[in-house]
Short mmCIF file of C-alpha atoms in Angstrom, two decimals:
data_model
loop_
_atom_site.label_atom_id
_atom_site.label_comp_id
_atom_site.label_asym_id
_atom_site.label_seq_id
_atom_site.Cartn_x
_atom_site.Cartn_y
_atom_site.Cartn_z
CA MET A 1 0.12 0.33 0.02
CA GLU A 2 1.30 3.10 -0.90
CA HIS A 3 1.36 5.85 1.86
CA LYS A 4 3.22 9.57 2.99
CA GLU A 5 6.31 9.58 4.40
CA ASN A 6 6.61 9.82 8.08
CA ILE A 7 2.92 9.38 8.32
CA ASN A 8 1.57 7.48 10.70
CA TYR A 9 -1.82 6.48 9.57
CA LYS A 10 -3.34 4.51 13.49
CA LEU A 11 -1.89 7.83 15.21
CA ASN A 12 -4.32 9.73 13.19
CA LEU A 13 -7.46 7.35 13.49
CA LEU A 14 -6.34 7.16 16.84
CA LYS A 15 -6.52 11.36 17.23
CA GLY A 16 -9.52 11.15 14.83
CA PHE A 17 -11.76 8.73 17.58
CA ALA A 18 -10.33 10.96 20.60
CA CYS A 19 -11.19 14.01 19.05
CA ILE A 20 -14.49 12.48 19.24
CA GLY A 21 -14.47 11.37 22.57
CA VAL A 22 -13.45 14.73 23.44
CA VAL A 23 -17.02 16.16 22.43
CA PHE A 24 -18.66 13.33 24.36
CA ILE A 25 -16.74 14.64 26.96
CA HIS A 26 -18.31 18.36 27.46
CA ILE A 27 -21.14 17.20 25.48
CA THR A 28 -22.94 14.49 26.93
CA PHE A 29 -25.63 12.32 27.42
CA PRO A 30 -28.11 11.65 29.64
CA GLY A 31 -28.23 9.89 33.39
CA ILE A 32 -25.33 7.35 34.56
CA PHE A 33 -24.81 6.44 30.14
CA GLY A 34 -23.73 9.44 29.67
CA GLU A 35 -21.20 9.49 32.85
CA ILE A 36 -20.05 6.07 30.99
CA VAL A 37 -19.62 7.36 27.97
CA LYS A 38 -17.91 10.54 29.55
CA LEU A 39 -15.07 8.52 31.66
CA ALA A 40 -14.47 6.34 28.69
CA SER A 41 -13.57 8.59 26.80
CA ASP A 42 -11.58 10.38 28.91
CA TYR A 43 -8.66 8.84 27.48
CA ALA A 44 -8.38 11.47 24.62
CA VAL A 45 -7.33 14.29 26.34
CA PRO A 46 -3.54 12.32 27.45
CA ILE A 47 -3.56 10.66 23.60
CA PHE A 48 -3.02 14.10 22.51
CA PHE A 49 -0.44 14.86 24.80
CA MET A 50 1.05 11.51 24.51
CA ILE A 51 1.17 12.46 20.85
CA ALA A 52 3.12 15.52 21.41
CA GLY A 53 6.12 13.97 23.56
CA TYR A 54 5.60 11.29 20.72
CA TYR A 55 6.11 13.46 18.60
CA ALA A 56 8.56 15.67 20.06
CA PHE A 57 11.26 12.87 20.80
CA GLY A 58 14.52 13.84 19.01
CA ASN A 59 13.76 18.00 18.42
CA GLY A 60 16.06 20.40 18.78
CA THR A 61 14.84 23.71 20.50
CA ALA A 62 14.13 25.24 17.27
CA VAL A 63 11.49 22.87 16.16
CA VAL A 64 10.43 23.48 20.26
CA LYS A 65 10.24 26.84 19.37
CA ARG A 66 8.64 27.04 16.43
CA ARG A 67 5.61 24.56 17.62
CA LEU A 68 5.45 26.50 21.42
CA ILE A 69 4.79 29.61 18.63
CA LYS A 70 2.33 27.65 16.82
CA ILE A 71 0.31 26.75 19.55
CA ILE A 72 0.49 30.26 20.95
CA LYS A 73 -1.30 31.29 17.36
CA ILE A 74 -4.07 28.63 17.80
CA PHE A 75 -4.54 30.13 21.85
CA VAL A 76 -5.06 33.14 20.77
CA TYR A 77 -7.23 32.51 17.08
CA ALA A 78 -9.79 30.06 20.08
CA TYR A 79 -9.30 32.62 23.09
CA LEU A 80 -11.11 34.92 20.96
CA LEU A 81 -13.72 32.79 18.96
CA PHE A 82 -14.91 32.37 22.60
CA PHE A 83 -14.81 35.69 23.80
CA ALA A 84 -16.75 36.92 20.88
CA LEU A 85 -19.52 34.15 21.65
CA LYS A 86 -19.07 35.21 25.37
CA ALA A 87 -19.46 38.97 24.05
CA ALA A 88 -22.29 38.39 22.39
CA ASP A 89 -24.16 36.16 24.39
CA ALA A 90 -23.64 39.74 27.49
CA ILE A 91 -24.91 42.26 24.38
CA MET A 92 -28.13 39.64 24.47
CA ASN A 93 -28.29 39.71 28.29
CA HIS A 94 -27.85 43.79 28.31
CA GLU A 95 -24.63 41.94 30.86
CA ILE A 96 -22.13 43.43 28.98
CA GLY A 97 -20.53 46.74 30.44
CA VAL A 98 -17.10 47.66 32.64
CA LEU A 99 -18.15 45.45 35.82
CA TRP A 100 -19.22 42.53 33.39
CA LEU A 101 -15.12 43.18 32.26
CA CYS A 102 -14.64 43.21 35.26
CA ASP A 103 -15.67 40.41 36.37
CA LEU A 104 -13.80 38.65 33.57
CA PHE A 105 -10.64 39.96 33.99
CA ASN A 106 -9.02 40.13 37.44
CA TRP A 107 -6.31 38.98 39.69
CA LYS A 108 -8.26 35.82 39.96
CA THR A 109 -8.20 34.92 36.38
CA ALA A 110 -4.72 35.63 35.84
CA ILE A 111 -3.71 32.50 38.87
CA LYS A 112 -6.51 30.89 37.25
CA CYS A 113 -5.08 31.01 33.69
CA ILE A 114 -1.54 30.53 35.01
CA VAL A 115 -1.75 28.07 37.80
CA PHE A 116 -4.48 26.17 37.30
CA CYS A 117 -4.73 26.44 33.36
CA THR A 118 -8.66 27.88 33.77
CA ILE A 119 -10.48 30.28 31.79
CA ASP A 120 -14.14 29.99 33.02
CA PHE A 121 -15.69 31.65 29.34
CA ALA A 122 -13.44 28.60 27.86
CA ILE A 123 -12.88 25.67 29.90
CA PRO A 124 -12.14 23.41 27.02
CA LEU A 125 -8.30 25.72 26.48
CA TRP A 126 -6.82 24.27 29.75
CA TYR A 127 -5.79 22.56 26.81
CA LEU A 128 -3.62 24.65 25.63
CA ILE A 129 -3.21 26.62 28.36
CA ALA A 130 -0.98 23.18 29.77
CA MET A 131 0.43 22.11 26.34
CA ILE A 132 1.97 26.39 25.84
CA GLU A 133 2.98 25.54 29.33
CA THR A 134 4.65 22.69 29.05
CA TYR A 135 6.71 23.24 25.97
CA ILE A 136 7.71 26.31 27.91
CA VAL A 137 9.81 23.93 30.80
CA TRP A 138 10.43 21.29 27.28
CA TYR A 139 12.64 24.16 25.85
CA PHE A 140 15.03 24.88 28.66
CA ILE A 141 15.06 21.11 29.72
CA VAL A 142 16.05 20.44 25.81
CA LYS A 143 17.75 23.60 25.08
CA ASN A 144 20.13 21.97 28.34
CA GLN A 145 19.78 18.59 27.34
CA LYS A 146 18.37 17.07 30.18
CA GLU A 147 16.20 15.03 28.62
CA GLN A 148 16.72 11.76 30.40
CA PHE A 149 17.48 13.18 34.01
CA THR A 150 13.49 14.14 33.20
CA LEU A 151 12.37 10.92 31.91
CA LYS A 152 13.51 9.33 36.10
CA ILE A 153 10.97 12.54 37.31
CA LEU A 154 8.22 10.46 35.08
CA PRO A 155 6.60 8.18 37.84
CA PHE A 156 6.77 10.68 40.94
CA LEU A 157 4.64 12.90 38.70
CA PHE A 158 1.90 10.37 37.98
CA VAL A 159 2.44 9.35 41.39
CA LEU A 160 1.51 13.32 42.18
CA GLN A 161 -0.98 12.87 39.12
CA ILE A 162 -2.96 10.53 40.82
CA LEU A 163 -3.41 11.65 44.18
CA LEU A 164 -4.32 14.90 43.30
CA THR A 165 -7.04 13.51 41.21
CA SER A 166 -8.31 10.90 43.39
CA TYR A 167 -8.44 13.72 46.34
CA CYS A 168 -10.49 16.40 44.06
CA GLU A 169 -12.63 13.75 42.78
CA THR A 170 -13.61 11.79 46.37
CA MET A 171 -13.88 15.10 48.04
CA GLN A 172 -15.82 16.42 45.21
CA LEU A 173 -13.67 19.93 44.87
CA GLU A 174 -14.22 21.62 41.42
CA TRP A 175 -12.80 19.93 38.45
CA PHE A 176 -9.47 23.27 37.48
CA TRP A 177 -8.00 21.68 41.28
CA LYS A 178 -6.84 18.51 39.33
CA ILE A 179 -5.54 20.92 36.22
CA ASN A 180 -2.03 22.10 36.15
CA PHE A 181 0.78 21.39 33.51
CA PRO A 182 3.25 19.77 35.73
CA THR A 183 0.34 16.34 37.33
CA ARG A 184 -2.09 16.74 34.48
CA ALA A 185 0.58 17.47 31.39
CA MET A 186 4.05 16.58 31.72
CA PRO A 187 3.79 13.30 32.69
CA TRP A 188 1.61 12.30 29.13
CA PHE A 189 4.19 14.10 27.51
CA LEU A 190 6.77 12.77 28.91
CA LEU A 191 5.43 9.06 28.62
CA GLY A 192 4.84 10.27 25.06
CA TYR A 193 8.47 10.97 24.49
CA TYR A 194 9.49 7.56 26.52
CA MET A 195 7.82 5.05 24.05
CA HIS A 196 9.76 6.87 20.94
CA THR A 197 12.94 5.51 23.06
CA ASP A 198 14.54 2.69 22.92
CA LYS A 199 14.32 1.66 26.42
CA ALA A 200 10.43 1.91 25.66
CA LYS A 201 11.15 -0.93 22.89
CA LYS A 202 9.65 -3.63 24.89
CA ILE A 203 5.91 -2.01 25.48
CA ARG A 204 5.35 -1.72 21.92
CA ASN A 205 6.89 -4.92 21.06
CA ILE A 206 3.95 -6.48 22.93
CA ASP A 207 1.73 -8.59 20.99
CA SER A 208 -1.92 -7.04 19.76
CA HIS A 209 -3.82 -8.92 21.72
CA ILE A 210 -2.56 -8.08 25.31
CA LEU A 211 -2.61 -4.04 24.06
CA VAL A 212 -5.76 -4.82 23.86
CA ILE A 213 -7.09 -6.59 27.19
CA LEU A 214 -4.55 -4.28 29.08
CA ALA A 215 -6.91 -1.23 27.19
CA ALA A 216 -9.94 -2.85 28.24
CA ALA A 217 -9.14 -3.83 31.65
CA GLY A 218 -8.33 0.37 32.13
CA CYS A 219 -11.54 1.21 30.66
CA VAL A 220 -13.04 -0.59 33.22
CA ILE A 221 -10.69 0.17 36.15
CA ALA A 222 -11.89 3.88 35.50
CA VAL A 223 -16.16 3.00 34.70
CA ILE A 224 -16.11 1.20 38.32
CA PRO A 225 -15.73 3.90 41.01
CA THR A 226 -19.03 6.37 39.27
CA LEU A 227 -20.63 2.81 37.95
CA PHE A 228 -20.94 1.88 41.38
CA SER A 229 -20.36 5.28 43.25
CA LEU A 230 -17.94 4.06 45.18
CA PRO A 231 -16.54 6.42 47.79
CA LEU A 232 -12.83 6.32 46.57
CA LYS A 233 -12.50 8.51 42.81
CA PHE A 234 -9.78 6.26 41.38
CA THR A 235 -10.94 6.86 37.60
CA ILE A 236 -7.48 8.14 36.74
CA ILE A 237 -5.23 4.48 37.98
CA GLY A 238 -7.47 2.85 34.73
CA TYR A 239 -5.87 5.90 32.44
CA LEU A 240 -2.53 4.47 32.29
CA PRO A 241 -2.93 1.27 30.96
CA TYR A 242 -6.46 2.78 28.63
CA SER A 243 -4.07 5.05 27.28
CA VAL A 244 -0.75 3.31 27.05
CA GLY A 245 -2.19 -0.27 25.34
CA LEU A 246 -4.51 2.28 22.59
CA PHE A 247 -1.16 4.03 22.19
CA ALA A 248 1.16 1.03 21.56
CA LEU A 249 -1.90 -0.04 19.51
CA SER A 250 -1.32 2.61 16.97
CA LEU A 251 2.12 2.57 16.33
CA LYS A 252 2.22 -0.92 15.17
CA ASN A 253 2.59 -1.58 11.88
CA PRO A 254 1.75 2.10 11.02
CA TYR A 255 1.50 2.76 7.68
CA ASN A 256 -1.82 0.07 7.17
CA SER A 257 -5.03 2.56 6.73
CA VAL A 258 -7.97 1.51 8.41
CA CYS A 259 -10.43 3.41 8.35
CA LYS A 260 -9.86 6.31 6.12
CA VAL A 261 -12.12 8.83 7.33
CA ILE A 262 -11.51 8.47 11.08
CA GLU A 263 -7.74 8.90 9.74
CA TYR A 264 -9.04 12.04 7.75
CA ILE A 265 -10.72 13.90 10.88
CA GLY A 266 -8.04 13.10 13.02
CA GLU A 267 -5.21 14.12 10.40
CA LYS A 268 -7.20 17.49 8.99
CA LEU A 269 -9.80 17.80 11.89
CA SER A 270 -9.04 16.94 15.55
CA LEU A 271 -8.00 20.74 16.57
CA ASN A 272 -10.65 22.14 14.78
CA ILE A 273 -13.34 20.12 16.34
CA TYR A 274 -11.57 20.44 20.20
CA ILE A 275 -11.58 24.45 19.38
CA PHE A 276 -15.76 24.78 17.94
CA HIS A 277 -17.56 21.87 19.64
CA SER A 278 -18.02 23.65 22.63
CA LEU A 279 -19.06 27.18 20.59
CA ILE A 280 -21.41 24.48 18.40
CA ASN A 281 -22.52 22.90 21.57
CA SER A 282 -23.82 27.40 22.79
CA VAL A 283 -24.74 27.74 19.00
CA THR A 284 -27.09 24.56 18.36
CA GLY A 285 -28.69 25.06 21.51
CA PHE A 286 -29.82 28.67 20.88
CA MET A 287 -30.85 27.53 17.42
CA CYS A 288 -33.27 25.48 18.24
CA HIS A 289 -34.78 26.91 21.16
CA ARG A 290 -34.96 30.86 20.62
CA ILE A 291 -35.12 29.94 16.72
CA LEU A 292 -36.91 26.87 15.98
CA GLY A 293 -39.05 27.00 19.15
CA ILE A 294 -37.50 23.56 19.93
CA ASP A 295 -37.73 22.29 24.08
CA THR A 296 -34.27 21.78 24.14
CA GLU A 297 -35.14 20.52 27.79
CA THR A 298 -37.02 17.10 26.66
CA CYS A 299 -35.17 13.51 27.03
CA VAL A 300 -35.43 13.22 23.31
CA TRP A 301 -33.11 16.53 23.04
CA GLN A 302 -30.93 15.75 25.46
CA TRP A 303 -30.74 12.19 23.72
CA CYS A 304 -29.78 13.51 20.33
CA ARG A 305 -27.90 17.17 21.84
CA PRO A 306 -24.46 15.29 21.50
CA ILE A 307 -24.67 13.42 17.94
CA ILE A 308 -26.04 16.19 16.33
CA VAL A 309 -23.38 19.07 18.02
CA LEU A 310 -20.58 15.99 16.50
CA ILE A 311 -21.91 16.01 13.28
CA CYS A 312 -22.34 19.59 13.46
CA THR A 313 -18.44 20.13 14.38
CA ILE A 314 -16.88 17.88 12.28
CA LEU A 315 -18.88 20.04 9.22
CA ALA A 316 -17.93 23.06 10.25
CA SER A 317 -14.03 21.71 11.00
CA TRP A 318 -14.42 20.53 7.48
CA LEU A 319 -15.45 23.79 6.19
CA VAL A 320 -12.86 25.59 7.57
CA HIS A 321 -10.33 23.59 6.99
CA ILE A 322 -11.57 23.42 3.13
CA ILE A 323 -11.24 27.37 3.65
CA LEU A 324 -7.91 27.61 4.71
CA ASN A 325 -6.72 25.61 2.37
CA ASN A 326 -7.47 27.38 -0.43
CA ILE A 327 -6.43 31.41 1.31
CA LYS A 328 -3.22 29.20 1.34
CA SER A 329 -3.34 28.17 -2.16
CA ARG A 330 -4.07 31.55 -3.39
CA THR A 331 -1.33 33.05 -1.46
CA LYS A 332 1.74 30.86 -2.28
CA SER A 333 0.37 31.49 -5.85
CA THR A 334 -0.22 35.11 -5.57
CA VAL A 335 3.50 34.74 -3.61
CA SER A 336 5.13 33.01 -6.77
#
């Protein structure tokens, strides 16, 4: 089979399923089914961090700097979209003004953004903030050639992540208390980097059937505390075998295409889907309720909403991708 050089179709497939999972994390189905789907989809963000770390292997400071600048531009673009939607909502509700701005931008805003990677009106952007902070730290690690030394603290970071996340979820603290780049982003990033090293060859060579069992077992472990209403929430423990199993599977026979549609979504649309899905959810809810007169509180709508948002998000992401590609092509033609 013909394939593009350096393109891992299996990783694109994994990214495709992961970005769909992100939609179901934030736009959930009703009841216990929705909780199970959400928990089963929570492998998605660790996968994206691992992919970033995997592709960071062997790159110098110039590449890290270029990726850092790119992710900052993406963050600014996404932030402006969320802010525009927030401002439009405030205008419609006659809330916009000095007090509205002061409520959005104050000293607490800066602390929550830097320390907890959180923006109240743009919750999904926590991933980009964590990724920016990770790349900043990684730049200095690469600059000082401390990659191998940093890998030694990987187990400690995961222990800290498990303890912090389990405590916050057991005590039902607000979600942002467990979100910060040292315990949420950096461990998965480093694990992805480690998976590219020779030391991880044994993991990469594990039989596919065992990896499937490992991933399935991890998923079950992640779901059990909620499914049986256990007092101790240890879901985070399940995501380690769950995510590693799926990631290792994606490294086997990388040039074998499995599903071109999902691979295309993963390679070309995953970032747009991540940025747009929450915005599409708000717009879809507004249009259905205010314009079409649909009762968005009904059970039928609650079951249909995640699928409708997913389809609309994929279509919107595809259209934006096509438009941006056309603009780039015209710009190159003009320059030439």
